Coordinates of C-alpha atoms in Angstrom, one line a residue:
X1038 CA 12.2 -28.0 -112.2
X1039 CA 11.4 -24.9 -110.8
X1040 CA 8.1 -24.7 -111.1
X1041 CA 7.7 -27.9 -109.4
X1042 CA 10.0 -26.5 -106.1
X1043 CA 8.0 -23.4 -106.0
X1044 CA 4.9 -25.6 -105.8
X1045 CA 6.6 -27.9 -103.1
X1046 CA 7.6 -24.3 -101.1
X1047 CA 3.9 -23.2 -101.6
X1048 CA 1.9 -26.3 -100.2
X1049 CA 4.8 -26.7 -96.9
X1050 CA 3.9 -22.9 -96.2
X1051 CA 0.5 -24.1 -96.7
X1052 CA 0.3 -26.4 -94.5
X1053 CA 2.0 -24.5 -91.6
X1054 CA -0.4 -21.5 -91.6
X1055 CA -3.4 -24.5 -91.7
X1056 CA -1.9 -26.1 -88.5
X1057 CA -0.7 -22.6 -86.9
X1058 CA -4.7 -21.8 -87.4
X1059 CA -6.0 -24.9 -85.6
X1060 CA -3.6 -24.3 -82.5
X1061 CA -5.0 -20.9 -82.6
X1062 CA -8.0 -22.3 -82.6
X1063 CA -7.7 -24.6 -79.5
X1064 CA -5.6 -21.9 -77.7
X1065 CA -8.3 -19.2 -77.7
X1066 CA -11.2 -22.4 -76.8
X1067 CA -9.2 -23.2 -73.7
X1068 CA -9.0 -19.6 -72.7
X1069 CA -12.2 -18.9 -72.9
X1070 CA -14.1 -21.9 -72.1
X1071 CA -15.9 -20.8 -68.5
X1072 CA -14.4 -22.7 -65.1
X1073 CA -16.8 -25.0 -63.3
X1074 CA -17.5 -22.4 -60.7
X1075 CA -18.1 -20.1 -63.1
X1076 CA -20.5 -22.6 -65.0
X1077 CA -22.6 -22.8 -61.6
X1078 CA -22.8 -18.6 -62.3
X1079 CA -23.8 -19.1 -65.5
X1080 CA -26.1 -22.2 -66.2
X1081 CA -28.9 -22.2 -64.1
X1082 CA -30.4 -25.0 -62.3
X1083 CA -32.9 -27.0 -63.7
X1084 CA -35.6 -25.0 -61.0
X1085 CA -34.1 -21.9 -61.0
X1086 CA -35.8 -18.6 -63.1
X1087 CA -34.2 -18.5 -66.5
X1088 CA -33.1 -15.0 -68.2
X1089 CA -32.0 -11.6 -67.0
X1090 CA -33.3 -12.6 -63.9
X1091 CA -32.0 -15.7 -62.8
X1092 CA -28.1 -14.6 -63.2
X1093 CA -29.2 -11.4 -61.3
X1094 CA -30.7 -13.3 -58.2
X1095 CA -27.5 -16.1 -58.5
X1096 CA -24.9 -12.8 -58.6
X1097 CA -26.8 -11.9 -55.6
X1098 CA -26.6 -14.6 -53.7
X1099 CA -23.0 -15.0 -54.3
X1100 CA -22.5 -11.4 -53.6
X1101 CA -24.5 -12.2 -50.0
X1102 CA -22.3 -15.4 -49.3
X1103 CA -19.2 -13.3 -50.1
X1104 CA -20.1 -10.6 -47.5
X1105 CA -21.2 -13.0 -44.7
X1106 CA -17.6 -14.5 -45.5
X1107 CA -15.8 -11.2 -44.9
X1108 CA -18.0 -10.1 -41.7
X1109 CA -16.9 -13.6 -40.3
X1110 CA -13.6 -13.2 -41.0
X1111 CA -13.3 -8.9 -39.4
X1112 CA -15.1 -11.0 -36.4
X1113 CA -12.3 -13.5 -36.1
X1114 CA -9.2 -10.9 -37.0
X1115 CA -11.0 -8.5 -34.0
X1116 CA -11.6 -11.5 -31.9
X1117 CA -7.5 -11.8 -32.4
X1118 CA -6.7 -8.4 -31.8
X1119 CA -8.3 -8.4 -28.3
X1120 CA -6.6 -11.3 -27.2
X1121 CA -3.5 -10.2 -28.4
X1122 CA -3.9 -6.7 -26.7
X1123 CA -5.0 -8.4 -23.9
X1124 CA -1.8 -10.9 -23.6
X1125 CA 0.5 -7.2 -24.6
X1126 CA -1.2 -6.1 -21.7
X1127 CA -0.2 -8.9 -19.3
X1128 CA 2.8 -8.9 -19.9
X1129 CA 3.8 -5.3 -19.7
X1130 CA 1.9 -5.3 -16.8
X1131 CA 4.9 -8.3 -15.6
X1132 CA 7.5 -6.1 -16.7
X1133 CA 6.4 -2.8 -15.3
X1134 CA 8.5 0.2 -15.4
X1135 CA 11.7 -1.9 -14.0
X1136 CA 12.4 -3.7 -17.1
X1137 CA 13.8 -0.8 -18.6
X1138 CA 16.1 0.2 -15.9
X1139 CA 17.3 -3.4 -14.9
X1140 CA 17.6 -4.2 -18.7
X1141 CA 14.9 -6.9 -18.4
X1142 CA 13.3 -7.3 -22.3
X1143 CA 10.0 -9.2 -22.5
X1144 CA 9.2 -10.8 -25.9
X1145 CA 5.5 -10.1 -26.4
X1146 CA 4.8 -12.9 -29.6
X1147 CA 6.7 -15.8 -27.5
X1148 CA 4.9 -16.8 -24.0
X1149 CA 8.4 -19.3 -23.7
X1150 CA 10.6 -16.7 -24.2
X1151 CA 9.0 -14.4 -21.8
X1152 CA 9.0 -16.7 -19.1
X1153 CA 12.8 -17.2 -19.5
X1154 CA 13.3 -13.3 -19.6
X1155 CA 11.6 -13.2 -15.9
X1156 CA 13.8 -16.2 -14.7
X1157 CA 16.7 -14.4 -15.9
X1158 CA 15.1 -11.0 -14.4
X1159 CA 15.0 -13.8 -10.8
X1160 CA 18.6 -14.8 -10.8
X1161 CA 19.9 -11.5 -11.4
X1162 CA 18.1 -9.8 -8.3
X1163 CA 20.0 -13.0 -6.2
X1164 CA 23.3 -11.9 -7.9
X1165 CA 22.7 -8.4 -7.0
X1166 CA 22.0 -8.9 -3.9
X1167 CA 24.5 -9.5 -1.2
X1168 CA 24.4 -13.2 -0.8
X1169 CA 27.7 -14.2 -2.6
X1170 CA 30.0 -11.1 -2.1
X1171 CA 29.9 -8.5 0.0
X1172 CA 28.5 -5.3 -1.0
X1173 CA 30.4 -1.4 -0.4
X1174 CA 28.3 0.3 2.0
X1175 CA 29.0 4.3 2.5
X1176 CA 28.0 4.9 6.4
X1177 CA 27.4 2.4 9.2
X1178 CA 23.8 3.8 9.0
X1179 CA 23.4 2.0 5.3
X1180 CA 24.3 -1.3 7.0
X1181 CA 21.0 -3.7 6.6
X1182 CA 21.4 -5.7 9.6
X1183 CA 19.4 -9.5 10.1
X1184 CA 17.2 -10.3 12.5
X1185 CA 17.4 -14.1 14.0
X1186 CA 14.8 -16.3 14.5
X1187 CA 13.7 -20.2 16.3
X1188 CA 11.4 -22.0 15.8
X1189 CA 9.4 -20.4 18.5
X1190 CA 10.8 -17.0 18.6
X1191 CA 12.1 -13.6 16.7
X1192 CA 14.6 -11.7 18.0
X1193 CA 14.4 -8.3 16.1
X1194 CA 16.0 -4.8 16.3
X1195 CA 13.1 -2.7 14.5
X1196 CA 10.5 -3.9 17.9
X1197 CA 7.2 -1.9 16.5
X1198 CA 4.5 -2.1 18.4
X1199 CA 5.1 -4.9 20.6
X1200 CA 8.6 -2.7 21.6
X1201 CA 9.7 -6.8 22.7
X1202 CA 13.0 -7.4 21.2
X1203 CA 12.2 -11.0 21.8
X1204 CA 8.6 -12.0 21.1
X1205 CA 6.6 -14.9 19.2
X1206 CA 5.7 -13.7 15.6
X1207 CA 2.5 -12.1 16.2
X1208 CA 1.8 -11.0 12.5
X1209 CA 0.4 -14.4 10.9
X1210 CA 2.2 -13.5 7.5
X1211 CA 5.9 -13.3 9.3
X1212 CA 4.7 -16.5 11.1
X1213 CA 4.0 -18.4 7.4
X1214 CA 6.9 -16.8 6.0
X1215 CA 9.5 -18.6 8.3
X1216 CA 7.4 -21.6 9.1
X1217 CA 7.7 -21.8 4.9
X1218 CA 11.4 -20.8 4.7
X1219 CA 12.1 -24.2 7.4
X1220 CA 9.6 -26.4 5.4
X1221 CA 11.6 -25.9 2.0
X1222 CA 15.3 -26.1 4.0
X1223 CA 14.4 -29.3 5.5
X1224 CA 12.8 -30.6 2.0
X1225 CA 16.7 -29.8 0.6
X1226 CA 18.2 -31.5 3.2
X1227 CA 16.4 -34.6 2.3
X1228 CA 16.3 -34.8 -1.5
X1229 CA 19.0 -36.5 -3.2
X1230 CA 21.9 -34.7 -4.3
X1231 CA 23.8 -35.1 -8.0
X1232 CA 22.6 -38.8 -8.5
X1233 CA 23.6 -39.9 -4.5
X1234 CA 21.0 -42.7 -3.8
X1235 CA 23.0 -43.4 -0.8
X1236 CA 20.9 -43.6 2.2
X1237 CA 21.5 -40.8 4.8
X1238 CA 19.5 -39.1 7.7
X1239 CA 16.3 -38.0 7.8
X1240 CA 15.9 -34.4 8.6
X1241 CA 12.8 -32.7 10.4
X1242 CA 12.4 -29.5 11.8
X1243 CA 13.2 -30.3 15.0
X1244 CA 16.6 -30.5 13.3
X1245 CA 16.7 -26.5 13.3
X1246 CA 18.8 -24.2 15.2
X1247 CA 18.4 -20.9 14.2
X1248 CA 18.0 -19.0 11.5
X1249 CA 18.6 -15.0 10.2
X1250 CA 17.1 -13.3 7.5
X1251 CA 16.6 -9.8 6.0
X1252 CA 15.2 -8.1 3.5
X1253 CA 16.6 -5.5 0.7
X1254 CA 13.3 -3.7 -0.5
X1255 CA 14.6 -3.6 -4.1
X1256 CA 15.7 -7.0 -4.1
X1257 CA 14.2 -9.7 -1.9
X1258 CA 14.8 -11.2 1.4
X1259 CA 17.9 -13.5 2.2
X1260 CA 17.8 -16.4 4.9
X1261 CA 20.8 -18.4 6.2
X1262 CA 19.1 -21.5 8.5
X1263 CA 21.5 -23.7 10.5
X1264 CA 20.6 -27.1 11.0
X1265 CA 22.0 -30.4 12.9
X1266 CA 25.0 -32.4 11.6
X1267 CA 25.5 -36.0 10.9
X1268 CA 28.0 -35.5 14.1
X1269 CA 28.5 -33.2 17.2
X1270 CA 29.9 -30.1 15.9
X1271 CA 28.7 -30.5 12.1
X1272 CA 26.1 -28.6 11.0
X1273 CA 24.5 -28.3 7.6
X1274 CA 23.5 -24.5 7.1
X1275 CA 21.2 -23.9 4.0
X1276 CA 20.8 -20.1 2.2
X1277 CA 17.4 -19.2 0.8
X1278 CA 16.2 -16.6 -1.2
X1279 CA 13.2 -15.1 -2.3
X1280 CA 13.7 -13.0 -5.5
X1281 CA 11.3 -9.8 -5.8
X1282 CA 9.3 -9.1 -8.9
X1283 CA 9.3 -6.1 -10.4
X1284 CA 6.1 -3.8 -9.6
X1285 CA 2.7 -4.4 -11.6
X1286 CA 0.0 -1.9 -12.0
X1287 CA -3.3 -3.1 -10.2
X1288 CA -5.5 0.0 -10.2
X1289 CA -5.1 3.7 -11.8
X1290 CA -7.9 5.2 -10.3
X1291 CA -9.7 9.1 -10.4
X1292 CA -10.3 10.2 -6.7
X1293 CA -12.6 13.8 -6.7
X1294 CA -12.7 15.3 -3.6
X1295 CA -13.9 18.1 -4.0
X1296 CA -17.4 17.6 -2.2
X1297 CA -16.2 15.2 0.6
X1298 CA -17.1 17.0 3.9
X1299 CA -15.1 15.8 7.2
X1300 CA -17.2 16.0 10.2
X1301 CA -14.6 16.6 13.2
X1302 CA -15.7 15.4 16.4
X1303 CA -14.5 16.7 19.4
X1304 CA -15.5 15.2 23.0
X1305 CA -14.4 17.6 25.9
X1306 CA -14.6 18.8 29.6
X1307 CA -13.4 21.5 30.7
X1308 CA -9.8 23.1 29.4
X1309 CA -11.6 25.7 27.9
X1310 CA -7.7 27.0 27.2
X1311 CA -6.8 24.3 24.8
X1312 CA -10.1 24.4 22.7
X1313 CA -9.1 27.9 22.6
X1314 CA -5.6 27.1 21.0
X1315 CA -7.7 24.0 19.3
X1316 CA -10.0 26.7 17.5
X1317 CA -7.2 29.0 16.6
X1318 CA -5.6 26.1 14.5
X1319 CA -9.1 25.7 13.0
X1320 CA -10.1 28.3 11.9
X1321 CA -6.8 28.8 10.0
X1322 CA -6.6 25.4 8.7
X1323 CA -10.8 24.2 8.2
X1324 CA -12.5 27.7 7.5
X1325 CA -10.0 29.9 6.1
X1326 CA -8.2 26.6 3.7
X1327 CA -10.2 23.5 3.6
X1328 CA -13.8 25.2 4.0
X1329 CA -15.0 21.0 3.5
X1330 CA -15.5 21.3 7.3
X1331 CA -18.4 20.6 9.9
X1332 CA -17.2 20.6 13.9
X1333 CA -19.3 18.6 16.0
X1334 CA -18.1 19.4 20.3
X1335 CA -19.8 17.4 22.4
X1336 CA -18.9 18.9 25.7
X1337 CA -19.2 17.3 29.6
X1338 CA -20.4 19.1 32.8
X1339 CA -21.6 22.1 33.3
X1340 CA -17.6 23.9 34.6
X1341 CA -16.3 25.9 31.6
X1342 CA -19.3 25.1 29.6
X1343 CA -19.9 28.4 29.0
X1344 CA -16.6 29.8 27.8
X1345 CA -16.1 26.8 25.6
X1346 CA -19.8 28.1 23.8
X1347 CA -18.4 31.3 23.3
X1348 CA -15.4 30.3 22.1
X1349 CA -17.3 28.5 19.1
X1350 CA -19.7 31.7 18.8
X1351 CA -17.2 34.4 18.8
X1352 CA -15.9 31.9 15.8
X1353 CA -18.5 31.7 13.6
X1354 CA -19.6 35.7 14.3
X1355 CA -15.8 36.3 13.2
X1356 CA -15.7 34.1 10.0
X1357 CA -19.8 33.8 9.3
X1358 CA -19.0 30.1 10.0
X1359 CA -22.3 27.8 10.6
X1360 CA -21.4 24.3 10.8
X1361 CA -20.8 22.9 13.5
X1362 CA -22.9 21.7 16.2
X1363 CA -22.6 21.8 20.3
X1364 CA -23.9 19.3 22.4
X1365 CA -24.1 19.1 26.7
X1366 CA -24.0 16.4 28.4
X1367 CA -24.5 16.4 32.1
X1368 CA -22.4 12.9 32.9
X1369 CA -19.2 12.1 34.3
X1370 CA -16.9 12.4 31.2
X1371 CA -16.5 9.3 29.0
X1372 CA -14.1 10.0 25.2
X1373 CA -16.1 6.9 23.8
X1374 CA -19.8 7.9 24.7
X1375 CA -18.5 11.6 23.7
X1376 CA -17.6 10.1 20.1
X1377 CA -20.6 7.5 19.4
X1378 CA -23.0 10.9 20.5
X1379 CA -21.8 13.1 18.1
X1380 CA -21.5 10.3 14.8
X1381 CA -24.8 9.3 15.8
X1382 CA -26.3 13.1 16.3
X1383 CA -25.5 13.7 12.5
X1384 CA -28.9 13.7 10.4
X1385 CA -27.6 14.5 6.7
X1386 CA -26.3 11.5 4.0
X1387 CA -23.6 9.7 4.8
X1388 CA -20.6 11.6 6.3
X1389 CA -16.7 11.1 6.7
X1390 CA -16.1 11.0 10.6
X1391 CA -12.9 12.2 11.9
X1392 CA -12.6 11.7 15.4
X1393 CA -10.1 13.6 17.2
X1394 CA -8.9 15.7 20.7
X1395 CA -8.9 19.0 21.6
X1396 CA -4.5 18.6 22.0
X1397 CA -4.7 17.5 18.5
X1398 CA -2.9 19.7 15.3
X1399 CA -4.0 18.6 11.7
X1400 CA -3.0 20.6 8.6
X1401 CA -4.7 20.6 5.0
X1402 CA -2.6 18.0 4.0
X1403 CA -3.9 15.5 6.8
X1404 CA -7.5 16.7 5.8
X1405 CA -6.9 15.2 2.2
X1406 CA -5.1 12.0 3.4
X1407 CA -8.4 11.3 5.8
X1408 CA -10.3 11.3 2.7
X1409 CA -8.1 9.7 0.4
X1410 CA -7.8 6.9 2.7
X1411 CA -11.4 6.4 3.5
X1412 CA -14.0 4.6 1.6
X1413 CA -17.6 3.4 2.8
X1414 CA -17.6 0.1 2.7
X1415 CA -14.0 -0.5 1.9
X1416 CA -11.5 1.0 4.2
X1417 CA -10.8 3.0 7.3
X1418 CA -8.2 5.1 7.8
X1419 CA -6.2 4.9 11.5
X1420 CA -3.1 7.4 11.4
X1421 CA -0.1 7.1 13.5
X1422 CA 0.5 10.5 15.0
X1423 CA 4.0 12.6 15.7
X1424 CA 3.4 13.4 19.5
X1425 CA 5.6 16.2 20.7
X1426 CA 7.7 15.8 24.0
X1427 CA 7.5 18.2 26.9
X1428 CA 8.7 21.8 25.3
X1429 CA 10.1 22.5 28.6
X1430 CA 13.1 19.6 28.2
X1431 CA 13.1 20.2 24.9
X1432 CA 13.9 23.9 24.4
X1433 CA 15.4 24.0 28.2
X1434 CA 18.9 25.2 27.2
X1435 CA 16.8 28.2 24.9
X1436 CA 16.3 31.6 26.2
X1437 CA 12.7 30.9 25.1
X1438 CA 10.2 28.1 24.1
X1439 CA 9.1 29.0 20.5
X1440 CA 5.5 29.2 19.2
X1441 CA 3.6 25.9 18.5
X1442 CA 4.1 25.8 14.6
X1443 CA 7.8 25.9 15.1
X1444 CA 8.0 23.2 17.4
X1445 CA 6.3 20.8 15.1
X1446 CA 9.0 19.5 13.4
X1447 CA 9.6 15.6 12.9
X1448 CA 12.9 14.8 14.6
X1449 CA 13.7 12.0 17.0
X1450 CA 14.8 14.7 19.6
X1451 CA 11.1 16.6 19.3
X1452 CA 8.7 13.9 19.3
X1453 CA 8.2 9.9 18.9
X1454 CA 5.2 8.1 15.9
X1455 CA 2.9 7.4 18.6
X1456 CA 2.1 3.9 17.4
X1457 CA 0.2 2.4 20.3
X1458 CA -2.6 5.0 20.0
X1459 CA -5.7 4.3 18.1
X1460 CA -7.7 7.4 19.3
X1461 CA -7.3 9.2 16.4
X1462 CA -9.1 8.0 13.2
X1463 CA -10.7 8.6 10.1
X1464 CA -14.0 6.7 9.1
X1465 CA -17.6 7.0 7.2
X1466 CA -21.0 7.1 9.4
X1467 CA -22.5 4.4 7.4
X1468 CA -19.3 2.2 8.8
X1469 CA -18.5 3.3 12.5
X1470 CA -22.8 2.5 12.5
X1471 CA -22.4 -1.1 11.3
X1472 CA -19.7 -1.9 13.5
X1473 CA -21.2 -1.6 16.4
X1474 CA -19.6 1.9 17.6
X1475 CA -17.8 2.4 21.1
X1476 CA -17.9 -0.1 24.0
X1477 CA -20.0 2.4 26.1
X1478 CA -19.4 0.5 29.3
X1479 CA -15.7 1.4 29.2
X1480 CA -15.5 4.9 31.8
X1481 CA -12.7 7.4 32.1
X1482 CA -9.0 7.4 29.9
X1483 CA -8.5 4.7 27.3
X1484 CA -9.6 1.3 26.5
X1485 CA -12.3 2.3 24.2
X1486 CA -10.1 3.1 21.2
X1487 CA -8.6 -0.4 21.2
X1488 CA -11.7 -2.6 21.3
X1489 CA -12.9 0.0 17.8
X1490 CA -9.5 -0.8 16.3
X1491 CA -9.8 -4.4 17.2
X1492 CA -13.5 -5.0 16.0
X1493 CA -12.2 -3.2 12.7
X1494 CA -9.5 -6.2 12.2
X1495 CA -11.9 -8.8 12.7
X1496 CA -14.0 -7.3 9.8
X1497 CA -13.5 -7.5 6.1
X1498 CA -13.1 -3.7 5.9
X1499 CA -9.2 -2.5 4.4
X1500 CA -7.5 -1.1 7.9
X1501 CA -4.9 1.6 6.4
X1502 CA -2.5 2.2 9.4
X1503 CA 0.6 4.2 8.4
X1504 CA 2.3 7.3 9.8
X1505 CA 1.1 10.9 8.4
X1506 CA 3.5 14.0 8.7
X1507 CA 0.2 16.3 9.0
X1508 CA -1.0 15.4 12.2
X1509 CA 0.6 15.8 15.4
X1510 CA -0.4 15.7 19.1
X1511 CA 0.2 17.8 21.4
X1512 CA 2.3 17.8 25.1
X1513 CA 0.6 18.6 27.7
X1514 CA 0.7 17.3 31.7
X1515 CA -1.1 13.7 32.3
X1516 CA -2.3 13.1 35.7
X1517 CA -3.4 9.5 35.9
X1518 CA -6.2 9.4 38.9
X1519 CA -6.8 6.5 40.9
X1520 CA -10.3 5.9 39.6
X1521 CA -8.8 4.3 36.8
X1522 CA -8.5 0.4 36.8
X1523 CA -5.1 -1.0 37.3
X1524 CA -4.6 -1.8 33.7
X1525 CA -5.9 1.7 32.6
X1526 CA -3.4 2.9 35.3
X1527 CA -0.6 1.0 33.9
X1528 CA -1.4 2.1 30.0
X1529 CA -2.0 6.0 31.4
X1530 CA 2.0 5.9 33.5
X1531 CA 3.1 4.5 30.3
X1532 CA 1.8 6.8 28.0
X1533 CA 2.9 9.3 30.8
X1534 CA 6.7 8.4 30.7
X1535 CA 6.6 8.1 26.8
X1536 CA 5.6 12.0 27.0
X1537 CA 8.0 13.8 28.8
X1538 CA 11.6 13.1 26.7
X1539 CA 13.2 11.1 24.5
X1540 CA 15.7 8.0 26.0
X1541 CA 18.7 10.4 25.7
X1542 CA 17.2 13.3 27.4
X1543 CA 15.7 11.1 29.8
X1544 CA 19.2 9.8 30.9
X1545 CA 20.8 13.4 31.4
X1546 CA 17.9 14.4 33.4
X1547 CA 18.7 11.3 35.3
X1548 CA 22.8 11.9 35.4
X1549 CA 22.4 15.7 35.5
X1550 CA 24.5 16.1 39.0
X1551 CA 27.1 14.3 37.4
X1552 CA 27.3 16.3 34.7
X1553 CA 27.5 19.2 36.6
X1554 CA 29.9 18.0 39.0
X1555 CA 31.6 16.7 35.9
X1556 CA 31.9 20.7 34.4
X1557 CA 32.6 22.0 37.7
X1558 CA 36.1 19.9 37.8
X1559 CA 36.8 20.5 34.1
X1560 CA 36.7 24.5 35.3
X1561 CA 38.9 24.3 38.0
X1562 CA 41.2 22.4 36.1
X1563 CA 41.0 25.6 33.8
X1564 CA 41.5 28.0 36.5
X1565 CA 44.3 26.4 37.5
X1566 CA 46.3 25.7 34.9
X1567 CA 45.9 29.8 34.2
X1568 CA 47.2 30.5 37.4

């Protein structure tokens, strides 16, 4: 009985290790029966070399496949890369160095998101600037005050050049600007309003009244137009704004100076003095600071021609200074002709011009700005000057007049920007040549400046007119002779009266016996209430 349950145990355990040894069996087949790709590795083609040598050449064309895979893919992740940069570039360039401050956050990876960032950015200039509330202002000087406008005029309190406080828009971008601004107004005015399919009027811009605007430099520029009502005494008035962006880089550029030489001409006749006082100033300034400098006089008549010569030898003896040239003319003086002779006398490569006047003072500073600005091809540089009123009314109630670099100091009690003058201005050879130069029929004081200035705007050249605190002109007496033409006339008496004084100074020149009689009463008033 026992013997026949051991036997039973035996053949059961039997069994099991049989059946445990075929599913080892199966088990290790499956693991290491090769995968299909792996059997392309392995058995060769029917063609192909058998041996040691025909896996070799398949593992290397594998190995070749493999790499061109990876080089395309680095070509396709660097392909990415640049686009992305390029797109991080973008828009940091749209957020500039404001989105920090004004808490404006651009998200690089979502073009949707960034575009509702800068609409938010939009409406947040609008609230901050004063079109729903009234904003605290500290003086009555921090006031921004509008300007008003028609359809066919601007009546504005900063007059610039025109000096019209009424005037047409000259400037083509102010005229677009507010012909725009009345084109969108009237488009409100006749779209439909929150689902209102109601007919109603038909508004044009004849419709307009008036409108006034203004414009906070950090912010944008606010309109308020008035239109006609549906009825006498309705009107429909519509407020408009126009959001600024914040700033975006367009150029970081490297500007070496270092071998730029000015070449300063000078036309003149006679007033030997001032060319004295003009030398004095450079020498200090172009030989002893610059040293960038050629002069270039080109002198009229044969009266004080002379002195002036010495002047510029005792000069270059003093200071071992050789360039600059002098040139004579025996002709009735002409500032244009005077000019085009000396651009046209230089004979080196292609030179920066400055053209200026004897009653002229320039510093270093001015010196880098005329070469800064300047750029063959490109731009020309026109400078609006600070030109000094007469010392004399000036420092009248001082015991003394002080010297000349003392009295150059930017005030609106010194000196006005002389920004109807063109004479002064800084511009390469090369350029000056191509435009044509001076009108040489144009005789005597002013005229020519203009028509240079003028062929300058009708040209594609960059015309960079701003004021500069390094160049100032000088007071001195202006006769205006009859010779002149009645419109030279006109321009020379009211460049004359522009000289003397500012308004205020004018008017107690004007009112002076008042005053005094005004100060003699207020004394005996004194004296007798001491008696």
């Amino acid at each position: 009985m026992v013997r026949r349950g051991l036997l039973s145990w035996i053949s059961r355990v039997g069994i099991t290790l049989v059946c445990l040894c075929c599913l080892v069996s199966v088990l290790y087949m499956l693991a290491c029966t090769p995968r299909a790709e792996d059997e392309q590795l392995l058995v060769p083609h029917v063609n192909s070399p058998t041996g040691k040598e025909g896996y070799h050449a398949i593992l290397q064309e594998r190995e070749e496949e493999h790499r061109n895979y990876i080089t395309s893919l680095k070509k396709q992740i660097a392909q990415l890369k640049d686009e992305l940069q390029e797109r991080s570039e973008q828009l940091k360039n749209v957020q500039g160095h404001y989105s920090d401050a004004l808490t404006v956050t651009f998200d690089h990876a979502s073009p949707e998101k960034t575009q509702n960032d800068l609409l938010d950015f939009l409406h947040s200039q609008v609230n901050k600037a004063e079109v729903h509330n009234g904003v605290k202002v500290p003086t009555e000087y921090a006031a921004i005050p509008f300007d008003s406008f028609t359809l066919q005029k601007v009546y504005q309190l900063e007059t610039g050049l025109t000096r019209h406080p009424e005037e047409k828009p000259v400037r083509k971008d102010k005229r677009d600007e507010l012909a725009e601004v009345i084109e969108v107004a009237v488009e409100a005015l006749n779209s439909p309003q929150d689902g209102n399919n109601t007919p109603k009027r038909t508004y044009s811009s004849s419709d307009f009244i008036e409108g006034i605007y203004r414009t906070e430099r950090d912010k944008g520029t606010l309109y308020e137009l008035t239109f006609k009502g549906d009825r006498s005494q309705e009107f429909k008035r519509l407020v408009l704004f126009r959001p600024f962006g914040p700033a975006v880089k367009v150029k970081n550029e490297k500007l070496n100076m270092a071998n730029v030489l000015v070449n300063i001409i000078v036309p003149l006749a006679k007033r030997a003095d001032k060319f004295q006082q003009f030398m004095h100033n450079f020498r200090e300034v172009c030989i002893n600071q610059d040293k960038r400098i050629h002069l270039t006089v080109v002198y009229f008549g044969k009266e004080q021609a002379q002195e002036v010569k010495a002047i510029l030898e005792n000069t270059s003896k003093a200071v071992n200074f050789k360039n600059f040239t002098f040139i004579q003319l025996n002709e009735e003086f002409s500032r244009g002709k005077g000019l085009d002779i000396g651009a046209r006398a230089w004979k080196g490569s292609n030179v920066l011009l400055f053209f200026c006047d004897v009653d002229i003072y320039f510093n270093v500073e001015f010196l880098n700005s005329c070469r800064i600005n300047t750029q063959p091809g490109k731009r020309v540089f026109y400078p609006v000057l600070f030109s000094q009123y007469n010392p004399a009314i000036i420092y009248g109630h001082h015991d003394a007049i002080p010297p000349i670099d003392q009295q150059l100091v930017i005030k609106k009690d010194t000196g006005f920007w002389r920004d109807f003058g063109f004479g002064m201005t800084c511009q390469y050879r090369s350029d000056f040549i191509n435009i044509g130069g001076f009108d040489l029929d144009i005789k005597g004081w002013g005229g020519e400046d203009v028509h240079l200035y003028r062929k300058y705007l009708h040209s594609n050249l960059i015309v960079i007119r701003t004021p500069v605190r390094g160049l100032f002109h000088l007071w001195h007496e202006k006769r205006c002779v009859d010779e002149l033409t009645p419109e030279q006339y006109k321009m020379c008496m009211q460049s004359k009266a522009m000289n003397e004084a500012s308004h205020g100074q004018l008017g107690m020149l004007v009112f002076r016996h008042e005053i005094e009689a005004h100060l003699r009463k207020q004394k005996q008033k004194i004296i007798v209430k001491k008696s």
